[in-house]
Amino acid sequence: MPRKPTRRRQLLKAQPFTFSSFARVASAYKVKRQIRHSKVYRKSFPNSSGNGFIDHAPPDKSEQSESSDEEEFEGVVQADFAFFDPKPDDFHGVKVLLQTYLDDKQWDLSGFVDLILGQTTVGTVVKTEDDEDDGLYSVVSTLNLGRYKDHKCIMELKECLLKVCQEKDVLDNLRSLLGEQAQNVGLLVSQRVVNLPPQLLPPLYDALFDEVSWATEDEPTEELRNSFCFKFYLLVSRIYKHKNAVQKKGPSSSSDEAIIYIKTEDEIFHQLSSWSFSFPLRTQQLATRELRNYRLMGLVMVVEADKVSMFRQQLQSLINES
Amino acid sequence: MATRLQFENSCDIGVFSKLTNAYCLVAIGGSENFYSTFESELVDVIPVVKTSIGGTRIIGRLCAGNKKGLLLPHTTTDQELQHLRNSLPDQVVVQRIEERLSALGNCIACNDHVALTHTDLDRETEEMIADVLGVEVFRQTIAGNILVGSYCAFSNRGGLVHPHTSIEDLDELSTLLQVPLVAGTVNRGSEVVAAGLTVNDWTAFCGSDTTATELSVIESVFKLREAQASAIVDEMRKSLIDTYV
């Protein structure tokens, strides 16, 4: 049977089956366009339907081209990311991103993903402009714990968090937050591919918090409007914690930091949090030389909703200076 | 009957297991739940063997086999090879082959009579397949995809292929394989059907995201509703005794 020569096939021919959708896009751009020797890196955020975004003027950044002998292309890959409302078609992409949300515990992940995709008014997924490859690079959303309290996934999530919390003083706080105060708590879900450009983070989080405030006015029923009036945001994330629990007082000889945050915004969230706790994970972490003194741990934080504007400012300055 | 299950939150059952008419391989390291689901369906009929291949758990995608034989990639360790030779029935020939494309499960789709292979497979490998698995080998693509082992799953009674396969291709493949084929999905719209499902002549296992519609398509095309394990295995035994005469 002769192979039908379409553009897609030629793309597949040029590369092996890559797991990372970013790698697929990166090599797709390499194959489709001529290798650019110009050193302009551009990302644009077009007006996507329903999000009510102001079109950002794409900031032109000149970067040094990285010459790497292992890779076939020089220079920087040009990628256009777009923000979309979650839709049911995004199921597989979002599920892959949230696979390790609750460590290796077997829970109703599909139901959880359905909740996120069902909430089109608050929540964003990041994809590329090109429709051919529907790789999903990031998902951000906030779920009201009280509104969805009868769903199996939320019940399992609450049970799991209560079980892993080993610090007595925060356990009571956690229990009340997940129990009586659930109506005021938003579970902030944010997950992305590791190599997503950090310049996307301020608009992404701005989008989320803007959508939450618009939802408090625009939702059709009063109950829904109230469900977005969050007092607290609950976050479940991961960090690398230094194995030596005791902190050295005074100038420490080693330049090791106590905590390494996998996601940059977690550092800001952690500073602004009212309380937090970390818990050990059962999955094995990748053993790299740089991280040999660190242990991968889960981190649960609670941030008061009033602190959101401070977070947005700090995130903006953090990304701009780096 | 088709059963829905998960391997550690992943619905890609076909990646972590390999089911044939004579044996079933499952990956180690999953919860006991995974293993026991297979056992409860297959106990007393065919052996369920826990294994790894090359130290990995993605055994379904690395090996290819049917009731007559099992082909393993060159990354299989000697201990794994020995373990498989010891655990599988004697009539199953276990062979490790030197093939550059080592994900044999992605490159080869087969039942007990016919195999479809990746177009770039070595000539020697093709001969090995014909020899060890006792099948007729055809180099094919499925909806333009060369990884035939990923995009189609078929047994001696029916087959499921990539949803974008055209009608002409379906007819052509169906004639080649001599079984009814249907283009469909598994695990809620996933096109990689062989990753989401593993099937033999009387039973199938698919990921828990598989919708009721997909499940009914699977049960009807593979004719699982009337299938009885003992009848098929006894048929096999009769044909084996025949070869001695």
Coordinates of C-alpha atoms in Angstrom, one line a residue:
Chain A
M1 CA 0.0 0.0 0.0
P2 CA 1.8 3.2 -1.1
R3 CA 2.3 5.8 1.6
K4 CA 0.2 8.8 1.0
P5 CA 2.5 11.8 0.8
T6 CA 1.0 14.4 3.0
R7 CA 2.7 17.1 5.0
R8 CA 2.0 15.3 8.2
R9 CA 3.8 12.2 7.0
Q10 CA 6.9 14.1 6.0
L11 CA 7.0 15.6 9.4
L12 CA 6.8 12.1 11.0
K13 CA 9.5 10.8 8.7
A14 CA 11.9 13.4 9.9
Q15 CA 11.9 12.5 13.5
P16 CA 11.4 9.6 15.9
F17 CA 8.3 9.2 18.0
T18 CA 8.9 11.8 20.6
F19 CA 7.0 11.7 23.9
S20 CA 7.4 15.4 24.7
S21 CA 5.0 17.4 22.7
F22 CA 7.3 20.4 23.0
A23 CA 10.1 18.4 21.3
R24 CA 7.6 17.5 18.5
V25 CA 6.7 21.1 18.0
A26 CA 10.3 22.2 18.2
S27 CA 11.4 19.8 15.5
A28 CA 8.2 20.5 13.5
Y29 CA 9.2 24.1 13.3
K30 CA 12.7 23.1 12.3
V31 CA 11.5 21.0 9.4
K32 CA 8.8 23.3 8.2
R33 CA 10.8 26.5 8.2
Q34 CA 14.3 27.3 7.1
I35 CA 16.8 27.4 9.8
R36 CA 16.9 31.0 10.9
H37 CA 20.2 32.5 11.6
S38 CA 18.6 35.7 12.9
K39 CA 18.6 35.8 16.7
V40 CA 15.1 37.1 17.3
Y41 CA 13.0 35.2 19.8
R42 CA 9.4 36.2 19.6
K43 CA 6.3 35.0 21.3
S44 CA 2.9 36.5 20.7
F45 CA -0.4 36.3 22.6
P46 CA -3.2 36.7 20.2
N47 CA -6.7 37.5 21.1
S48 CA -8.4 34.2 21.9
S49 CA -12.1 33.9 21.9
G50 CA -13.9 34.3 25.2
N51 CA -10.8 35.2 27.2
G52 CA -11.2 38.9 26.8
F53 CA -7.5 39.5 26.4
I54 CA -5.8 42.7 25.4
D55 CA -3.5 41.9 22.5
H56 CA 0.0 42.2 23.9
A57 CA 2.6 43.7 21.6
P58 CA 5.1 40.9 21.1
P59 CA 8.3 42.0 22.9
D60 CA 11.3 41.5 20.6
K61 CA 14.1 40.0 22.5
S62 CA 17.5 39.5 21.0
E63 CA 19.2 36.4 22.4
Q64 CA 22.5 34.9 21.8
S65 CA 22.2 31.9 19.6
E66 CA 23.3 28.8 21.4
S67 CA 25.6 26.8 19.4
S68 CA 25.3 23.2 20.3
D69 CA 27.0 20.6 18.3
E70 CA 24.6 17.8 19.3
E71 CA 21.6 19.5 17.9
E72 CA 21.0 19.9 14.2
F73 CA 19.6 23.4 14.4
E74 CA 21.3 26.6 15.6
G75 CA 19.6 29.5 17.2
V76 CA 16.3 29.7 19.0
V77 CA 13.1 28.0 18.1
Q78 CA 10.3 30.4 17.3
A79 CA 7.0 29.4 18.9
D80 CA 3.7 31.1 19.1
F81 CA 1.7 30.1 22.2
A82 CA -2.0 30.8 22.5
F83 CA -4.3 30.7 25.5
F84 CA -7.6 28.9 25.1
D85 CA -10.6 28.1 27.3
P86 CA -10.6 24.5 28.3
K87 CA -12.7 22.3 26.1
P88 CA -13.6 18.6 26.2
D89 CA -11.2 17.8 23.4
D90 CA -8.3 18.7 25.6
F91 CA -8.9 15.7 27.8
H92 CA -5.8 13.7 26.9
G93 CA -3.4 16.6 27.0
V94 CA -4.6 17.8 30.4
K95 CA -4.6 14.2 31.8
V96 CA -1.0 13.7 30.8
L97 CA 0.0 16.9 32.6
L98 CA -1.9 16.0 35.7
Q99 CA -0.8 12.4 35.8
T100 CA 1.4 12.9 38.9
Y101 CA -0.8 15.4 40.7
L102 CA -1.4 13.1 43.7
D103 CA 1.9 11.2 43.5
D104 CA 1.3 7.6 42.5
K105 CA -2.1 7.2 44.2
Q106 CA -4.8 5.6 42.1
W107 CA -7.7 8.1 42.1
D108 CA -10.4 9.4 39.8
L109 CA -8.0 11.5 37.6
S110 CA -10.3 11.4 34.6
G111 CA -13.1 12.8 36.7
F112 CA -10.8 15.6 38.0
V113 CA -9.8 16.5 34.4
D114 CA -13.5 16.5 33.4
L115 CA -14.2 19.1 36.2
I116 CA -11.4 21.3 34.9
L117 CA -12.6 21.0 31.3
G118 CA -16.2 21.6 32.3
Q119 CA -15.4 24.9 33.8
T120 CA -14.9 27.1 30.7
T121 CA -15.3 30.5 32.4
V122 CA -12.3 30.1 34.7
G123 CA -9.3 28.2 33.5
T124 CA -6.8 28.3 30.7
V125 CA -4.9 25.8 28.5
V126 CA -1.8 26.8 26.6
K127 CA -1.4 25.4 23.1
T128 CA 0.4 26.5 20.0
E129 CA -1.2 28.4 17.1
D130 CA -0.7 25.5 14.7
D131 CA -3.8 23.3 14.8
E132 CA -2.0 20.3 13.4
D133 CA -0.3 19.3 16.6
D134 CA -2.7 19.6 19.5
G135 CA -0.1 19.3 22.1
L136 CA -1.0 20.9 25.4
Y137 CA 1.7 22.8 27.2
S138 CA 0.1 24.1 30.3
V139 CA -3.2 24.0 32.2
V140 CA -4.3 26.5 34.9
S141 CA -7.6 26.5 36.7
T142 CA -9.3 27.0 40.1
L143 CA -11.9 24.7 41.4
N144 CA -14.2 25.6 44.3
L145 CA -13.9 22.7 46.8
G146 CA -17.4 23.3 48.1
R147 CA -19.1 23.4 44.7
Y148 CA -17.6 20.1 43.6
K149 CA -17.5 18.4 47.1
D150 CA -19.8 15.5 46.0
H151 CA -17.5 14.5 43.1
K152 CA -15.5 11.3 43.8
C153 CA -12.2 12.9 42.7
I154 CA -12.6 15.8 45.1
M155 CA -13.4 13.5 48.0
E156 CA -10.4 11.3 47.2
L157 CA -8.2 14.4 46.9
K158 CA -9.3 15.7 50.3
E159 CA -8.8 12.2 51.8
C160 CA -5.3 12.0 50.3
L161 CA -4.3 15.4 51.6
L162 CA -5.5 14.7 55.1
K163 CA -3.6 11.4 55.1
V164 CA -0.3 12.8 54.0
C165 CA -0.3 15.8 56.3
Q166 CA 2.1 14.8 59.1
E167 CA 2.4 18.1 60.8
K168 CA -0.1 18.3 63.7
D169 CA -0.4 22.0 63.9
V170 CA -1.6 22.5 60.4
L171 CA -3.7 19.4 60.3
D172 CA -6.6 21.1 62.1
N173 CA -6.3 24.1 59.7
L174 CA -6.4 21.7 56.8
R175 CA -9.4 19.8 58.1
S176 CA -11.4 23.0 58.6
L177 CA -10.5 24.3 55.2
L178 CA -11.5 21.1 53.5
G179 CA -14.6 20.7 55.7
E180 CA -16.7 23.7 56.8
Q181 CA -14.8 26.3 54.9
A182 CA -14.7 24.4 51.6
Q183 CA -17.1 26.9 50.0
N184 CA -14.5 29.6 50.3
V185 CA -11.6 27.6 49.1
G186 CA -10.3 27.4 45.5
L187 CA -8.0 24.6 44.5
L188 CA -5.5 26.3 42.2
V189 CA -4.3 23.7 39.7
S190 CA -1.3 24.8 37.6
Q191 CA 0.7 22.3 35.7
R192 CA 2.9 22.7 32.6
V193 CA 5.7 21.2 30.6
V194 CA 9.1 21.8 32.2
N195 CA 10.5 23.9 29.4
L196 CA 7.6 26.3 29.0
P197 CA 9.1 29.9 28.6
P198 CA 8.7 31.7 32.0
Q199 CA 7.6 34.9 30.1
L200 CA 4.2 33.2 29.7
L201 CA 3.6 33.0 33.5
P202 CA 2.6 36.6 34.3
P203 CA -0.1 36.7 31.6
L204 CA -1.2 33.1 32.5
Y205 CA -1.8 33.9 36.1
D206 CA -3.2 37.4 35.3
A207 CA -5.7 35.6 33.1
L208 CA -6.6 33.2 35.9
F209 CA -7.2 35.8 38.5
D210 CA -8.9 38.2 36.1
E211 CA -11.3 35.4 35.1
V212 CA -12.1 34.6 38.7
S213 CA -13.0 38.3 39.4
W214 CA -15.1 38.5 36.2
A215 CA -16.8 35.3 37.1
T216 CA -18.0 36.8 40.4
E217 CA -19.9 39.3 38.2
D218 CA -20.7 37.5 35.0
E219 CA -21.9 34.1 36.1
P220 CA -25.6 33.5 35.4
T221 CA -26.7 32.4 38.9
E222 CA -26.0 33.9 42.3
E223 CA -24.8 30.6 43.6
L224 CA -22.1 30.4 40.9
R225 CA -21.1 34.0 41.4
N226 CA -20.6 33.3 45.1
S227 CA -18.6 30.2 44.3
F228 CA -15.9 32.3 42.8
C229 CA -15.6 34.6 45.8
F230 CA -12.6 32.7 47.1
K231 CA -11.1 33.6 50.5
F232 CA -8.3 31.0 50.2
Y233 CA -6.4 29.3 47.4
L234 CA -5.1 25.8 48.1
L235 CA -2.1 24.6 46.0
V236 CA -0.6 21.2 45.7
S237 CA 2.9 21.3 44.2
R238 CA 6.4 19.8 44.4
I239 CA 9.7 21.0 45.7
Y240 CA 13.2 19.8 46.3
K241 CA 14.1 20.0 49.9
H242 CA 17.7 19.8 51.2
K243 CA 18.3 16.6 53.0
N244 CA 19.9 18.3 56.0
A245 CA 17.0 19.4 58.1
V246 CA 19.1 21.6 60.3
Q247 CA 19.7 25.1 58.9
K248 CA 23.2 26.5 59.4
K249 CA 23.0 29.8 61.3
G250 CA 25.2 32.6 60.0
P251 CA 27.0 32.6 56.8
S252 CA 26.9 29.0 55.5
S253 CA 29.9 27.6 53.8
S254 CA 27.9 25.8 51.1
S255 CA 25.8 27.7 48.6
D256 CA 23.1 25.1 48.9
E257 CA 19.6 26.5 49.3
A258 CA 17.2 24.9 51.6
I259 CA 14.4 24.6 49.1
I260 CA 14.5 24.4 45.3
Y261 CA 11.2 25.3 43.7
I262 CA 10.4 23.4 40.5
K263 CA 7.9 26.0 39.5
T264 CA 9.2 29.6 39.9
E265 CA 5.9 31.0 41.1
D266 CA 5.8 28.5 44.0
E267 CA 8.5 30.5 45.8
I268 CA 6.3 33.6 45.8
F269 CA 3.2 31.6 46.8
H270 CA 5.2 30.0 49.6
Q271 CA 6.3 33.3 51.0
L272 CA 2.8 34.7 50.8
S273 CA 1.2 31.6 52.2
S274 CA -0.7 31.6 55.5
W275 CA 0.5 28.1 56.2
S276 CA 2.0 25.2 54.3
F277 CA 3.3 21.7 54.8
S278 CA 5.5 19.3 52.9
F279 CA 5.1 15.6 52.6
P280 CA 7.3 12.8 51.3
L281 CA 6.5 11.3 47.9
R282 CA 6.5 7.7 47.0
T283 CA 7.6 8.1 43.4
Q284 CA 11.3 7.9 42.8
Q285 CA 13.0 11.1 41.7
L286 CA 15.6 11.4 39.0
A287 CA 19.0 11.1 40.6
T288 CA 21.1 13.9 39.1
R289 CA 24.4 15.1 40.4
E290 CA 23.2 18.6 41.1
L291 CA 20.2 17.3 43.1
R292 CA 22.0 14.6 45.1
N293 CA 21.5 16.4 48.4
Y294 CA 17.9 17.1 47.8
R295 CA 14.8 15.1 48.2
L296 CA 11.7 15.5 46.1
M297 CA 8.7 16.4 48.3
G298 CA 5.1 17.4 47.8
L299 CA 4.1 20.9 49.1
V300 CA 0.7 22.0 50.1
M301 CA 0.1 25.8 50.6
V302 CA -2.8 28.0 51.4
V303 CA -2.7 31.6 50.3
E304 CA -5.3 34.1 51.3
A305 CA -7.1 35.6 48.3
D306 CA -6.2 39.2 49.4
K307 CA -2.5 38.4 48.7
V308 CA -3.2 37.8 45.0
S309 CA -2.4 41.3 43.8
M310 CA 0.9 41.1 45.7
F311 CA 1.6 37.8 44.0
R312 CA 0.9 39.2 40.6
Q313 CA 3.3 42.1 41.2
Q314 CA 6.1 40.0 42.6
L315 CA 5.7 37.4 39.8
Q316 CA 6.0 40.2 37.2
S317 CA 9.1 41.6 38.7
L318 CA 10.6 38.2 39.2
I319 CA 10.2 37.2 35.6
N320 CA 11.3 40.6 34.2
E321 CA 14.5 40.6 36.1
S322 CA 15.5 37.0 35.2
Chain B
M1 CA -15.8 -10.2 27.7
A2 CA -13.9 -7.0 27.8
T3 CA -12.6 -5.7 31.1
R4 CA -11.6 -2.1 32.0
L5 CA -8.6 -1.5 34.2
Q6 CA -5.7 0.9 34.9
F7 CA -2.0 0.5 35.5
E8 CA -1.0 3.0 38.1
N9 CA -3.4 5.8 36.9
S10 CA -2.4 5.1 33.3
C11 CA -5.1 3.8 30.9
D12 CA -2.5 2.5 28.5
I13 CA -3.0 -1.2 29.2
G14 CA -1.4 -2.3 25.9
V15 CA 1.8 -0.8 27.0
F16 CA 2.2 -2.7 30.2
S17 CA 0.9 -6.1 29.1
K18 CA 0.8 -8.5 26.2
L19 CA -2.0 -11.0 25.8
T20 CA -2.0 -14.0 23.3
N21 CA -3.9 -17.2 23.1
A22 CA -1.2 -19.2 24.9
Y23 CA 0.1 -16.8 27.6
C24 CA -0.1 -13.4 29.1
L25 CA 2.7 -11.1 30.1
V26 CA 2.3 -8.3 32.6
A27 CA 4.7 -5.7 33.8
I28 CA 6.2 -5.9 37.3
G29 CA 5.9 -3.0 39.7
G30 CA 2.2 -2.2 39.1
S31 CA -0.2 -2.7 42.0
E32 CA -1.4 -6.2 42.8
N33 CA -4.8 -5.1 41.5
F34 CA -3.5 -5.0 37.9
Y35 CA -2.0 -8.5 38.1
S36 CA -5.0 -9.9 39.9
T37 CA -7.5 -8.6 37.3
F38 CA -5.6 -10.6 34.6
E39 CA -5.3 -13.6 36.9
S40 CA -9.0 -13.7 37.7
E41 CA -9.9 -13.7 34.0
L42 CA -7.2 -16.0 32.8
V43 CA -6.4 -18.4 35.7
D44 CA -6.5 -22.1 34.7
V45 CA -6.6 -21.2 31.1
I46 CA -3.2 -19.6 30.3
P47 CA -0.3 -18.7 32.4
V48 CA 0.1 -15.0 33.5
V49 CA 3.8 -14.2 33.7
K50 CA 5.2 -11.1 35.4
T51 CA 8.3 -9.8 33.7
S52 CA 10.3 -6.8 32.6
I53 CA 12.1 -6.3 29.3
G54 CA 15.4 -4.6 29.4
G55 CA 14.6 -3.5 32.9
T56 CA 11.6 -1.5 31.7
R57 CA 7.9 -2.0 32.3
I58 CA 6.7 -1.1 28.8
I59 CA 6.8 -4.8 27.8
G60 CA 3.7 -4.6 25.6
R61 CA 5.4 -2.2 23.2
L62 CA 8.8 -4.0 23.2
C63 CA 7.8 -7.5 22.4
A64 CA 5.6 -9.2 19.7
G65 CA 4.1 -12.6 20.0
N66 CA 1.4 -15.1 19.4
K67 CA 0.6 -18.6 20.6
K68 CA 3.5 -20.1 18.7
G69 CA 6.3 -17.7 19.7
L70 CA 7.5 -14.6 21.3
L71 CA 10.0 -12.1 19.9
L72 CA 12.1 -10.0 22.2
P73 CA 14.3 -7.1 21.4
H74 CA 18.1 -7.1 21.8
T75 CA 17.7 -5.0 25.0
T76 CA 16.3 -8.0 26.9
T77 CA 18.7 -9.2 29.5
D78 CA 19.8 -12.9 29.8
Q79 CA 17.9 -13.3 33.1
E80 CA 14.7 -12.0 31.6
L81 CA 15.1 -14.3 28.6
Q82 CA 15.6 -17.3 30.8
H83 CA 12.7 -16.3 33.0
L84 CA 10.4 -16.1 30.1
R85 CA 11.7 -19.4 28.6
N86 CA 11.0 -21.1 31.9
S87 CA 7.6 -19.6 32.6
L88 CA 6.0 -19.9 29.2
P89 CA 4.6 -23.2 27.8
D90 CA 7.1 -25.3 25.9
Q91 CA 5.4 -24.9 22.5
V92 CA 6.0 -21.2 22.6
V93 CA 9.4 -20.4 21.0
V94 CA 11.0 -17.5 22.8
Q95 CA 13.6 -15.7 20.6
R96 CA 15.6 -12.6 21.1
I97 CA 16.4 -10.8 17.9
E98 CA 18.9 -8.2 16.8
E99 CA 16.8 -5.5 15.2
R100 CA 17.6 -1.8 15.1
L101 CA 14.0 -1.0 15.7
S102 CA 13.8 -2.4 19.1
A103 CA 10.3 -1.6 20.0
L104 CA 8.9 -4.7 18.4
G105 CA 5.5 -4.2 19.8
N106 CA 5.2 -0.9 18.0
C107 CA 6.6 -2.3 14.7
I108 CA 4.8 -5.7 14.5
A109 CA 1.1 -6.5 14.9
C110 CA 0.2 -10.1 14.6
N111 CA -2.3 -12.9 15.3
D112 CA -1.7 -16.6 14.9
H113 CA -1.7 -16.5 11.1
V114 CA -0.7 -13.1 9.8
A115 CA 1.6 -10.3 10.8
L116 CA 1.8 -6.7 9.7
T117 CA 5.2 -5.0 10.1
H118 CA 6.9 -1.7 9.9
T119 CA 8.1 -0.9 6.4
D120 CA 11.7 -0.4 7.4
L121 CA 12.2 -3.7 9.2
D122 CA 15.3 -5.8 8.3
R123 CA 15.0 -8.7 5.9
E124 CA 16.4 -11.0 8.5
T125 CA 13.8 -9.9 11.1
E126 CA 11.1 -10.5 8.6
E127 CA 12.3 -14.0 8.1
M128 CA 12.6 -14.5 11.9
I129 CA 9.0 -13.4 12.3
A130 CA 7.8 -15.8 9.7
D131 CA 9.9 -18.6 11.3
V132 CA 9.3 -18.0 15.0
L133 CA 5.7 -16.9 14.9
G134 CA 4.7 -19.1 12.1
V135 CA 2.9 -16.3 10.2
E136 CA 2.8 -14.7 6.8
V137 CA 4.4 -11.3 7.0
F138 CA 3.2 -8.2 5.2
R139 CA 4.8 -4.8 5.3
Q140 CA 2.1 -2.2 5.6
T141 CA 1.1 1.2 6.9
I142 CA -2.1 2.0 8.8
A143 CA -3.7 5.4 7.9
G144 CA -0.2 6.4 6.7
N145 CA 1.4 5.5 10.0
I146 CA 4.4 3.1 9.8
L147 CA 4.1 2.0 13.4
V148 CA 1.6 -0.7 12.6
G149 CA 1.9 -2.3 16.0
S150 CA 0.7 0.9 17.7
Y151 CA -2.2 1.7 15.5
C152 CA -3.9 -1.6 15.1
A153 CA -4.8 -4.5 17.4
F154 CA -6.1 -7.7 15.9
S155 CA -6.8 -11.3 17.0
N156 CA -7.9 -14.3 15.0
R157 CA -11.4 -13.1 15.1
G158 CA -11.4 -9.4 14.4
G159 CA -9.4 -6.2 14.5
L160 CA -9.5 -2.6 15.5
V161 CA -7.5 0.0 13.6
H162 CA -6.7 3.7 13.7
P163 CA -9.9 5.8 13.4
H164 CA -8.7 7.7 10.3
T165 CA -8.2 4.6 8.2
S166 CA -10.0 5.0 4.9
I167 CA -12.6 2.5 3.7
E168 CA -10.4 1.3 0.9
D169 CA -7.5 0.7 3.3
L170 CA -9.9 -1.1 5.6
D171 CA -11.0 -3.4 2.9
E172 CA -7.5 -4.1 1.7
L173 CA -6.2 -4.8 5.2
S174 CA -9.3 -7.0 5.9
T175 CA -8.5 -9.1 2.8
L176 CA -4.9 -9.4 3.8
L177 CA -5.7 -10.4 7.4
Q178 CA -8.8 -12.4 6.6
V179 CA -10.6 -10.9 9.7
P180 CA -13.3 -8.2 9.9
L181 CA -11.8 -4.9 10.8
V182 CA -13.3 -1.7 12.2
A183 CA -11.8 1.7 12.5
G184 CA -12.3 3.0 16.1
T185 CA -10.8 4.5 19.2
V186 CA -10.1 3.4 22.7
N187 CA -9.6 5.3 26.0
R188 CA -12.0 8.1 25.2
G189 CA -10.8 9.0 21.7
S190 CA -7.2 7.9 21.8
E191 CA -6.0 6.9 18.3
V192 CA -3.2 4.7 19.5
V193 CA -5.5 1.7 19.8
A194 CA -2.8 -0.9 20.5
A195 CA -1.6 1.1 23.5
G196 CA -5.0 1.2 25.1
L197 CA -6.1 -2.3 24.6
T198 CA -4.8 -5.9 24.6
V199 CA -6.8 -8.7 23.2
N200 CA -6.9 -12.4 22.3
D201 CA -9.6 -14.7 20.9
W202 CA -11.8 -14.8 23.9
T203 CA -11.1 -11.7 26.1
A204 CA -9.9 -8.2 26.0
F205 CA -8.5 -5.7 28.5
C206 CA -8.8 -2.0 27.9
G207 CA -8.1 1.2 29.8
S208 CA -10.6 2.5 32.2
D209 CA -11.2 5.7 30.2
T210 CA -12.8 3.6 27.5
T211 CA -16.4 4.7 27.0
A212 CA -19.3 2.3 26.8
T213 CA -19.6 2.9 23.1
E214 CA -16.0 2.0 22.4
L215 CA -16.3 -1.0 24.6
S216 CA -19.3 -2.3 22.7
V217 CA -17.5 -1.8 19.4
I218 CA -14.5 -3.8 20.8
E219 CA -16.8 -6.6 22.1
S220 CA -18.6 -6.8 18.8
V221 CA -15.6 -6.7 16.4
F222 CA -13.6 -9.2 18.4
K223 CA -16.6 -11.4 18.9
L224 CA -16.1 -11.5 22.6
R225 CA -19.6 -12.0 23.7
E226 CA -20.0 -15.6 22.6
A227 CA -16.4 -16.5 23.2
Q228 CA -15.5 -19.2 25.7
A229 CA -11.9 -19.7 26.7
S230 CA -12.0 -23.5 27.1
A231 CA -13.4 -24.1 23.6
I232 CA -10.6 -22.2 22.0
V233 CA -7.8 -23.6 24.1
D234 CA -9.0 -27.1 23.5
E235 CA -9.0 -26.4 19.8
M236 CA -5.4 -25.5 20.1
R237 CA -4.6 -28.7 22.0
K238 CA -6.2 -30.8 19.2
S239 CA -4.2 -29.1 16.6
L240 CA -1.0 -29.6 18.6
I241 CA -1.6 -33.4 19.0
D242 CA -2.2 -33.4 15.2
T243 CA 1.4 -32.4 14.6
Y244 CA 2.7 -35.5 16.3
V245 CA 0.9 -37.8 14.0

